[in-house]
PDB file of C-alpha atoms in Angstrom:
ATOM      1  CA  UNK A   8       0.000   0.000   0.000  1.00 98.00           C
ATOM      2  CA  UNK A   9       1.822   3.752  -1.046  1.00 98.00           C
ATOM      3  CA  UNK A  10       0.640   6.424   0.726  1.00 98.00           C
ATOM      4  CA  UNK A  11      -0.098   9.756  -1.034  1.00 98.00           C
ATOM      5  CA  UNK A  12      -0.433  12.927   1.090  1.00 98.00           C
ATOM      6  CA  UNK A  13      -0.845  16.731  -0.511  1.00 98.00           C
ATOM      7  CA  UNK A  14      -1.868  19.773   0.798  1.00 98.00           C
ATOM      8  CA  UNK A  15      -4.438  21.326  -1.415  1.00 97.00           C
ATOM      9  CA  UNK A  16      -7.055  19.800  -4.433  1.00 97.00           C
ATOM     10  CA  UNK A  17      -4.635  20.387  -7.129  1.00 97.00           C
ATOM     11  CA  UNK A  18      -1.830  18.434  -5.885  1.00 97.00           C
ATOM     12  CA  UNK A  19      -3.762  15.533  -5.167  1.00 97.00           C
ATOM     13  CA  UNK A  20      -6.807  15.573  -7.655  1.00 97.00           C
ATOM     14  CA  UNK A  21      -4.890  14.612 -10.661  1.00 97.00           C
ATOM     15  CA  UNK A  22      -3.666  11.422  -8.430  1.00 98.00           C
ATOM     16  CA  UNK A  23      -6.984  10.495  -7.849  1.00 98.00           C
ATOM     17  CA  UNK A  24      -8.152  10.978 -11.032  1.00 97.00           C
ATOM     18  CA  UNK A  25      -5.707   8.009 -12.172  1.00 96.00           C
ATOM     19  CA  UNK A  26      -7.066   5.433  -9.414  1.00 97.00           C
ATOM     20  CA  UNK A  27      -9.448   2.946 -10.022  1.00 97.00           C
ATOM     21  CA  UNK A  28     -11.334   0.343  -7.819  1.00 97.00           C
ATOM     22  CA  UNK A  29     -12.109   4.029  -5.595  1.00 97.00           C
ATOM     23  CA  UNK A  30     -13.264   4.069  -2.371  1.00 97.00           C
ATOM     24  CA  UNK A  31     -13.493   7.436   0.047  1.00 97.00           C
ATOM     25  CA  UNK A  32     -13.950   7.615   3.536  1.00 97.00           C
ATOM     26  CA  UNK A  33     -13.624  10.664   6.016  1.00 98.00           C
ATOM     27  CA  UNK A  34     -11.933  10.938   9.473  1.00 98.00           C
ATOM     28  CA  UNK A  35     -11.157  13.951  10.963  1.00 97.00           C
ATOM     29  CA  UNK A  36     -12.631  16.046   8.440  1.00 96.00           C
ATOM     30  CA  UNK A  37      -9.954  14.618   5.837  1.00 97.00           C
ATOM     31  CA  UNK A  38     -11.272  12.785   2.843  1.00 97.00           C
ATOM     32  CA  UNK A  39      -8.891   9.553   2.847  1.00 98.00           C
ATOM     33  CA  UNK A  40      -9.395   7.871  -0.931  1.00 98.00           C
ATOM     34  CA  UNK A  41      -7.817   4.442  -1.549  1.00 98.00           C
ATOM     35  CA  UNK A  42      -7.875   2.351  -4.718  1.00 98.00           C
ATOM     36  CA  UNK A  43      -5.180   1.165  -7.220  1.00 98.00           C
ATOM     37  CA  UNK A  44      -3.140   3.186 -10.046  1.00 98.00           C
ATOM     38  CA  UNK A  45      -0.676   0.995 -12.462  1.00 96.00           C
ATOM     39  CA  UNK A  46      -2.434  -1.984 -10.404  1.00 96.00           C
ATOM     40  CA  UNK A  47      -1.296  -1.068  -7.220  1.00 97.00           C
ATOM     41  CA  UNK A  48      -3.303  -0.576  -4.087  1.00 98.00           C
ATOM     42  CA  UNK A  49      -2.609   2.963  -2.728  1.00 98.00           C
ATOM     43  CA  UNK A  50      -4.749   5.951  -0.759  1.00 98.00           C
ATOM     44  CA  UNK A  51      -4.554   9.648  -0.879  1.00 98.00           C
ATOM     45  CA  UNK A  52      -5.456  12.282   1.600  1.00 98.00           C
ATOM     46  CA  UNK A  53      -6.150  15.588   0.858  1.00 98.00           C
ATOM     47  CA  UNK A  54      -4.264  17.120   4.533  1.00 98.00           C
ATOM     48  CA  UNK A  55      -5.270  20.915   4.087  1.00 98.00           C
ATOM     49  CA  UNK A  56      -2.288  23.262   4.524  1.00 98.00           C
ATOM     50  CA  UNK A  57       0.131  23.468   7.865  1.00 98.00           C
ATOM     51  CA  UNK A  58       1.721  21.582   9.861  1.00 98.00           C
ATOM     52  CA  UNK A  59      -0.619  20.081  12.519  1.00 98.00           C
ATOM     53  CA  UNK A  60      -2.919  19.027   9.660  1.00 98.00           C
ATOM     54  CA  UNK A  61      -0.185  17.257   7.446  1.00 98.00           C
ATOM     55  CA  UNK A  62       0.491  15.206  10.641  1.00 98.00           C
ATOM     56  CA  UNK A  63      -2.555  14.238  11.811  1.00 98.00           C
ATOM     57  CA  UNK A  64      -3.616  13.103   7.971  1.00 98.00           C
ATOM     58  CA  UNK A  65      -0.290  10.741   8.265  1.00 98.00           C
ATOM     59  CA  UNK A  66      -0.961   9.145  11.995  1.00 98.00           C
ATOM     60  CA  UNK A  67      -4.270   8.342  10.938  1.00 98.00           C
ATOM     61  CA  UNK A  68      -3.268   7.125   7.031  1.00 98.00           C
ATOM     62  CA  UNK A  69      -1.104   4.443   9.187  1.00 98.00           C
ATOM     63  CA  UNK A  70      -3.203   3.620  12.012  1.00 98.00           C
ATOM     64  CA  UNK A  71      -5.969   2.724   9.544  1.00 98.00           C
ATOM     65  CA  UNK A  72      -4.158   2.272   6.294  1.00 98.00           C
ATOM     66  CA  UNK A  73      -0.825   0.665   7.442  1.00 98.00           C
ATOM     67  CA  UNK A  74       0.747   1.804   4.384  1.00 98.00           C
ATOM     68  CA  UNK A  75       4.097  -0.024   3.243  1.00 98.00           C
ATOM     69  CA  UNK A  76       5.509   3.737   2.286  1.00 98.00           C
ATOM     70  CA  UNK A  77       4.273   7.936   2.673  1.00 98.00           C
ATOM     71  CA  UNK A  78       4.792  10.463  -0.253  1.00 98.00           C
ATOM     72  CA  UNK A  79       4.560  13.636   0.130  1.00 98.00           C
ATOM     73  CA  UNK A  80       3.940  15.571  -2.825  1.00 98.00           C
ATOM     74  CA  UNK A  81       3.211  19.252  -4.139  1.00 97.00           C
ATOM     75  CA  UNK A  82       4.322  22.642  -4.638  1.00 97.00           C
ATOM     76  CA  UNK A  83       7.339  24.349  -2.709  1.00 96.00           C
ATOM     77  CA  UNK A  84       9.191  27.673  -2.891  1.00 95.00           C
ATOM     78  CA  UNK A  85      12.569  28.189  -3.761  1.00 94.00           C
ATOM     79  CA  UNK A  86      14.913  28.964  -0.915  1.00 96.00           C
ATOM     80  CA  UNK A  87      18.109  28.538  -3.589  1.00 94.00           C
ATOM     81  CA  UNK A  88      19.679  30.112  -6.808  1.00 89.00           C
ATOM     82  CA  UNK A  89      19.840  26.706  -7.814  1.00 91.00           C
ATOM     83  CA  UNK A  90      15.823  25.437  -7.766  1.00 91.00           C
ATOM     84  CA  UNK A  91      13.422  28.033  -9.870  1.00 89.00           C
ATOM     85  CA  UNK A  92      10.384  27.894 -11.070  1.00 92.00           C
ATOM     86  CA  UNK A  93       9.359  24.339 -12.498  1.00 91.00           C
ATOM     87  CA  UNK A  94      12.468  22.997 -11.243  1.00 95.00           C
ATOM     88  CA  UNK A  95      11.695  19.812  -8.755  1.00 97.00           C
ATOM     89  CA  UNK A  96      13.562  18.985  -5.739  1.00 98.00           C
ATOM     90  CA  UNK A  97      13.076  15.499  -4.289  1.00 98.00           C
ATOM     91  CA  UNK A  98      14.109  15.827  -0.133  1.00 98.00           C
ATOM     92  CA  UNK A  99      17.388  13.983   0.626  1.00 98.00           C
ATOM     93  CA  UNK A 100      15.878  15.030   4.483  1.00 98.00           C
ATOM     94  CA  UNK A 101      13.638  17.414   6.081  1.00 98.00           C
ATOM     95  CA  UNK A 102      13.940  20.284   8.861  1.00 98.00           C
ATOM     96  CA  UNK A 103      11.058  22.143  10.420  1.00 98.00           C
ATOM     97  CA  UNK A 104      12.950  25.682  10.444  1.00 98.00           C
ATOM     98  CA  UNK A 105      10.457  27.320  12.970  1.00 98.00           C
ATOM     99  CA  UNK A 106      11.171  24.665  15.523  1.00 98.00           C
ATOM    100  CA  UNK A 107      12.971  26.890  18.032  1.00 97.00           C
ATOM    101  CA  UNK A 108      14.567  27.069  21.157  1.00 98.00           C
ATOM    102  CA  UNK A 109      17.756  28.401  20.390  1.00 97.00           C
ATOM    103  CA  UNK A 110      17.021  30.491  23.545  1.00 98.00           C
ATOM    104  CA  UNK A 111      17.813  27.373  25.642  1.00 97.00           C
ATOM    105  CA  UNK A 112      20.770  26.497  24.366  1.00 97.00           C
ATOM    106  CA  UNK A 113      19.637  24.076  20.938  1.00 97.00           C
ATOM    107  CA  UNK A 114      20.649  23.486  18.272  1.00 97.00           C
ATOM    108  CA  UNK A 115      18.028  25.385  15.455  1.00 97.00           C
ATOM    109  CA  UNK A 116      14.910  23.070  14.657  1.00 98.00           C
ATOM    110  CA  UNK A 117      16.110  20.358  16.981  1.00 98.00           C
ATOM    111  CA  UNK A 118      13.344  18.167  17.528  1.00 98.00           C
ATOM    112  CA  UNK A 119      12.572  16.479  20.820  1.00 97.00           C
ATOM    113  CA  UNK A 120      11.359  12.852  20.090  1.00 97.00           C
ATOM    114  CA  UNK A 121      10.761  10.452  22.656  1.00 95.00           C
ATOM    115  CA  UNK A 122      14.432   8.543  22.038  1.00 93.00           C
ATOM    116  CA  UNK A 123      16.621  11.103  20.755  1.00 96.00           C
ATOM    117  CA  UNK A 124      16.507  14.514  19.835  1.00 97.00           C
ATOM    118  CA  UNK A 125      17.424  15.479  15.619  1.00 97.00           C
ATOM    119  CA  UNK A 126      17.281  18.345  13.571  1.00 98.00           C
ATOM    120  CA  UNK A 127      17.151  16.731  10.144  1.00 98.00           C
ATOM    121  CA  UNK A 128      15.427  13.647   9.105  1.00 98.00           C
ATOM    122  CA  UNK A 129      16.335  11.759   6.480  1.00 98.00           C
ATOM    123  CA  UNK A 130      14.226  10.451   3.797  1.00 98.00           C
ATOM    124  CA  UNK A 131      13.895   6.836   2.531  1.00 98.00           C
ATOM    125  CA  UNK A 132      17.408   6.440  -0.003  1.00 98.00           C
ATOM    126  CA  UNK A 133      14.832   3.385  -2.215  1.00 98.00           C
ATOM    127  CA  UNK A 134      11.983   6.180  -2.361  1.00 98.00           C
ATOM    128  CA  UNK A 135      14.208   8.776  -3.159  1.00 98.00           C
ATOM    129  CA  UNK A 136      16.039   6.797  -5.932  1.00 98.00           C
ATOM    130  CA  UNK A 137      12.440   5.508  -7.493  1.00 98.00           C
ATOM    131  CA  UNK A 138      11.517   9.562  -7.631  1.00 98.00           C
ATOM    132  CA  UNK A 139      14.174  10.160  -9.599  1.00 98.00           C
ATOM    133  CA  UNK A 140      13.758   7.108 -11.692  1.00 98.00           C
ATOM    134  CA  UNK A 141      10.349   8.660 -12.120  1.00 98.00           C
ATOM    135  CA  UNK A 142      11.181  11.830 -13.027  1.00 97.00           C
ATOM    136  CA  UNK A 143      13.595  10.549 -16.053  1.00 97.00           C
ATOM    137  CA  UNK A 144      11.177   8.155 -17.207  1.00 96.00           C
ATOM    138  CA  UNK A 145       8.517  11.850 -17.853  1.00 96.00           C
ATOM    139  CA  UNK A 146      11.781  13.732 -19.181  1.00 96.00           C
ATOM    140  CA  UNK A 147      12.410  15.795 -16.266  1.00 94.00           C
ATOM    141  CA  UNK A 148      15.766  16.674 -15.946  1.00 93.00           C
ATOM    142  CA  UNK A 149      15.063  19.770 -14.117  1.00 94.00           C
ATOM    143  CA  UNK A 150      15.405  17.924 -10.654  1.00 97.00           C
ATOM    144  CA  UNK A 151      18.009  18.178  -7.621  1.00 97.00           C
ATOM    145  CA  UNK A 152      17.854  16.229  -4.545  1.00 98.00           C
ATOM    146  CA  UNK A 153      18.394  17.971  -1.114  1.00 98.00           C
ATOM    147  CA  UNK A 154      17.098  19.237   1.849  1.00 98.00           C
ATOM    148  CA  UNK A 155      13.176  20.454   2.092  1.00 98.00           C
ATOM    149  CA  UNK A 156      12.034  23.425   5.166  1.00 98.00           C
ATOM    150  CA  UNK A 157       9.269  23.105   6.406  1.00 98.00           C
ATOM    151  CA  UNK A 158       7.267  25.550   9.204  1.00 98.00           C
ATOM    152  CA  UNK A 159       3.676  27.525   9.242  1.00 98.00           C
ATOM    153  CA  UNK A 160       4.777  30.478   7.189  1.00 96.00           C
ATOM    154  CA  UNK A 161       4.538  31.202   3.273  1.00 95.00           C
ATOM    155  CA  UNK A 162       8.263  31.875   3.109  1.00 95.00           C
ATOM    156  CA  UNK A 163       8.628  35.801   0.748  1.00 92.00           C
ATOM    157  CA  UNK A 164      11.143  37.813   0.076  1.00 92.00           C
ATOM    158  CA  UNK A 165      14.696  36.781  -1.171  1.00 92.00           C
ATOM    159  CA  UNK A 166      16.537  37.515   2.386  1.00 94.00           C
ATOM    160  CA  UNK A 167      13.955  34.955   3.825  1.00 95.00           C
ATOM    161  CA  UNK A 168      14.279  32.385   1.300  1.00 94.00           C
ATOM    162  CA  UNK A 169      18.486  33.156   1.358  1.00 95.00           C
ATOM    163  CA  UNK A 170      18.490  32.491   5.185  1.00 96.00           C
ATOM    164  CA  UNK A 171      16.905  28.687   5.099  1.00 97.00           C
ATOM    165  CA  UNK A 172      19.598  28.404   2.431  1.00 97.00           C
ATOM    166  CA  UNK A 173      22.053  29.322   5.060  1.00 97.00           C
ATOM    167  CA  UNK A 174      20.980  28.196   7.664  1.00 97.00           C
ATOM    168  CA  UNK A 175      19.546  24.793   6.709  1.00 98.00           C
ATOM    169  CA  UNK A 176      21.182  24.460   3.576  1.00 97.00           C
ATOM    170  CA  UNK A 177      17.394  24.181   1.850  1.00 98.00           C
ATOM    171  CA  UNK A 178      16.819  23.962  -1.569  1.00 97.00           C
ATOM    172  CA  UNK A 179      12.502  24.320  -1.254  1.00 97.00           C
ATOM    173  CA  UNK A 180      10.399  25.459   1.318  1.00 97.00           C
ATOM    174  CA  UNK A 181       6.950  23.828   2.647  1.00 98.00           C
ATOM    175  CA  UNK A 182       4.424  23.771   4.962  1.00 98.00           C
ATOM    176  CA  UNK A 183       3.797  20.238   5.665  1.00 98.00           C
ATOM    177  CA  UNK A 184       6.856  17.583   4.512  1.00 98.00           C
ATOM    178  CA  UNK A 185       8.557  18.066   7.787  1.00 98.00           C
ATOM    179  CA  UNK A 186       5.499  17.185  10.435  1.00 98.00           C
ATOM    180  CA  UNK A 187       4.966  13.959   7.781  1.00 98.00           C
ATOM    181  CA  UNK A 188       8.424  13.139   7.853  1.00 98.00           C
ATOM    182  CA  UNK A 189       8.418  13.417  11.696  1.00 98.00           C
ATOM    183  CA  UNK A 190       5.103  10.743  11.595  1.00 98.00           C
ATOM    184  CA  UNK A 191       6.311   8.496   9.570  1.00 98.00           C
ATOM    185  CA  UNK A 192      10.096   8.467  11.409  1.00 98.00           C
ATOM    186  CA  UNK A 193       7.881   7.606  15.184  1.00 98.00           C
ATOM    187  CA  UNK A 194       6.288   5.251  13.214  1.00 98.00           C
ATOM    188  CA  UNK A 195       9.480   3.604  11.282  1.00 98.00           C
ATOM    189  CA  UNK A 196       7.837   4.583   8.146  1.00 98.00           C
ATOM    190  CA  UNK A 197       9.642   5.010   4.772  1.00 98.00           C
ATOM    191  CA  UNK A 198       8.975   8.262   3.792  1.00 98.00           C
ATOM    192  CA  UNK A 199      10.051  10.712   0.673  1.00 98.00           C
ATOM    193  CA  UNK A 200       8.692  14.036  -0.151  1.00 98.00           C
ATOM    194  CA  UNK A 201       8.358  15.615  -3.559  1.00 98.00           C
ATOM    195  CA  UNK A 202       7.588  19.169  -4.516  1.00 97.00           C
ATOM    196  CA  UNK A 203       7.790  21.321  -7.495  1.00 96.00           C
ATOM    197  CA  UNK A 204       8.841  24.922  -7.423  1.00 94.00           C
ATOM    198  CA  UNK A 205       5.780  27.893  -7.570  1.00 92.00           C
ATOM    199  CA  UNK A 206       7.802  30.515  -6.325  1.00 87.00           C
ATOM    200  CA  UNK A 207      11.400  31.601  -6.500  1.00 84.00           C
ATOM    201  CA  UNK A 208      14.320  33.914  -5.390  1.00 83.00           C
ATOM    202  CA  UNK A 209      13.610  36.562  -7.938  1.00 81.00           C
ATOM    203  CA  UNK A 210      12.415  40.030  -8.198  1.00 75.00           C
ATOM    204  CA  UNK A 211       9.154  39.230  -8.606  1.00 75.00           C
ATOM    205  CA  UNK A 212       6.182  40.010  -6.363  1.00 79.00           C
ATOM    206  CA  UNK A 213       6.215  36.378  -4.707  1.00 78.00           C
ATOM    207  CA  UNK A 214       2.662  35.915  -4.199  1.00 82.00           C
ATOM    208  CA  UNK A 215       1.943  36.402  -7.955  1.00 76.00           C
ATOM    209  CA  UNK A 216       4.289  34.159  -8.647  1.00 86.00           C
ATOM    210  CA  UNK A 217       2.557  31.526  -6.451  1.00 86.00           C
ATOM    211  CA  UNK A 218      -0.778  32.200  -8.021  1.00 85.00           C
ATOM    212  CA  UNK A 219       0.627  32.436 -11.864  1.00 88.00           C
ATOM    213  CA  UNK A 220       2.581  28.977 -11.700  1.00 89.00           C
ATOM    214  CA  UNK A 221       1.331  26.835  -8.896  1.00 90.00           C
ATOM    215  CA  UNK A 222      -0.928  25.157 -10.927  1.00 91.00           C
ATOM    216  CA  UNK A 223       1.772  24.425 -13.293  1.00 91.00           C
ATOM    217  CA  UNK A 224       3.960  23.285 -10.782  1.00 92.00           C
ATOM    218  CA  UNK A 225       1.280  20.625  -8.851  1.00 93.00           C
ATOM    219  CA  UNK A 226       0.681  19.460 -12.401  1.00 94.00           C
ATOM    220  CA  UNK A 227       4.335  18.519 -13.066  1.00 95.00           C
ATOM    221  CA  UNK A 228       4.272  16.656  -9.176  1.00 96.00           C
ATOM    222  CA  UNK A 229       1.016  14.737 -10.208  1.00 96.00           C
ATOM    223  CA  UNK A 230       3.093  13.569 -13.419  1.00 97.00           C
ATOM    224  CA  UNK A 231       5.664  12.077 -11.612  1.00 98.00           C
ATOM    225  CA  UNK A 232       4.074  10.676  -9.046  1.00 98.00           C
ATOM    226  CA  UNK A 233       1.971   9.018 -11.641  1.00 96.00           C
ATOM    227  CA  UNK A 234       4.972   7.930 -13.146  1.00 96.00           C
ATOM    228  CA  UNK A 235       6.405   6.433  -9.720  1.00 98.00           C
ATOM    229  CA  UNK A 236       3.350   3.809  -9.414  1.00 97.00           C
ATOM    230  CA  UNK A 237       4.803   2.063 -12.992  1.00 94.00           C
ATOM    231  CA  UNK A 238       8.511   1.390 -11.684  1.00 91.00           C
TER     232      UNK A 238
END
């Protein structure tokens, strides 16, 4: 069973549209929708934007899915010269960048699990390497693999985006990858999260970026992911 999480209707419609055998159920207000694409069994959640929602759509996709794997998959920002717009970065590992309490001494965006306490966690190497797979068997060649930030804030302006670069060393910005990634790590999940650039380092207004070439962008996610269910 493969586990598909987005955000927002466009990043996940197009995923759904490609199932068959579909069957929709809601808990917690989230419309969980499980079927088979390429001939294999799989559900997708629509989460709704943020953090708290991204991880309470992935405790409860496991707890009554028990899915072998979690994608995440949409539209990011660019926090690097190197992503822009229509690139696709595929997360080597995720931070949450406005975990923080560097005021007590931490490290920045340490996170305090029940064993151990991390900053970054890493993403499944076999999920990454089947992304990539996917994305050269739609001729995308526009992809890098790196780190993904993730916190409750539309990331604008070119200092902000510069400073997760810096500080992080993050090639997108999010708002949900890093609470999935932190759900699917308690729960010894294999995990990967895929997002397509909207918006970049540029001197253009930000939020009309977003709005001219989001829909672009989820489009160019759905295609991969598509394209991941026939490796």
């Amino acid at each position: 069973m493969i586990g598909i999480i987005g955000a927002m209707d466009i990043e996940v419609n197009g995923i759904i549209e490609k199932m068959t055998d579909k069957k929709s159920e809601t808990i917690s207000s989230t419309v969980y929708t499980s079927g088979k694409i390429s001939g294999k069994d799989c559900v997708v959640a629509k989460c709704g934007i943020g953090k708290v929602n991204a991880a309470v759509a992935a405790q409860t996709m496991i707890l009554k899915y028990n899915p072998d794997m979690i994608i995440n998959t949409g539209i990011g920002g660019s926090t690097s010269l190197k992503t822009h717009i229509g690139y696709v970065v595929i997360a080597e590992n995720v931070v949450q960048h406005d975990m923080d309490t560097t005021a007590l001494g931490d490290e920045p965006a340490t996170l305090f699990l029940p064993e151990e306490n991390i900053v970054y966690i890493p993403c499944d190497k076999d999920l990454i390497q089947k992304l990539e797979t996917a994305c050269k068997a739609v001729g995308e060649n526009k992809y890098i693999i790196g780190t993904v930030a993730t916190g409750d804030k539309f990331i604008s302006g070119n200092e902000n985006r510069s400073a997760l670069n810096q500080k992080f060393n993050a090639l997108a910005c999010e708002m949900e990858g890093g609470s999935i990634g932190q759900v699917c790590y308690l729960n010894h999940i294999p995990f990967a999260v895929l997002r397509s650039v909207s918006d970049s380092m540029s001197d253009e207004d930000d939020a009309v970026e977003y709005s001219t070439f989001s829909k672009s962008a989820a489009e160019k996610s759905i295609k991969i992911i598509c394209s991941f269910f026939e490796i």
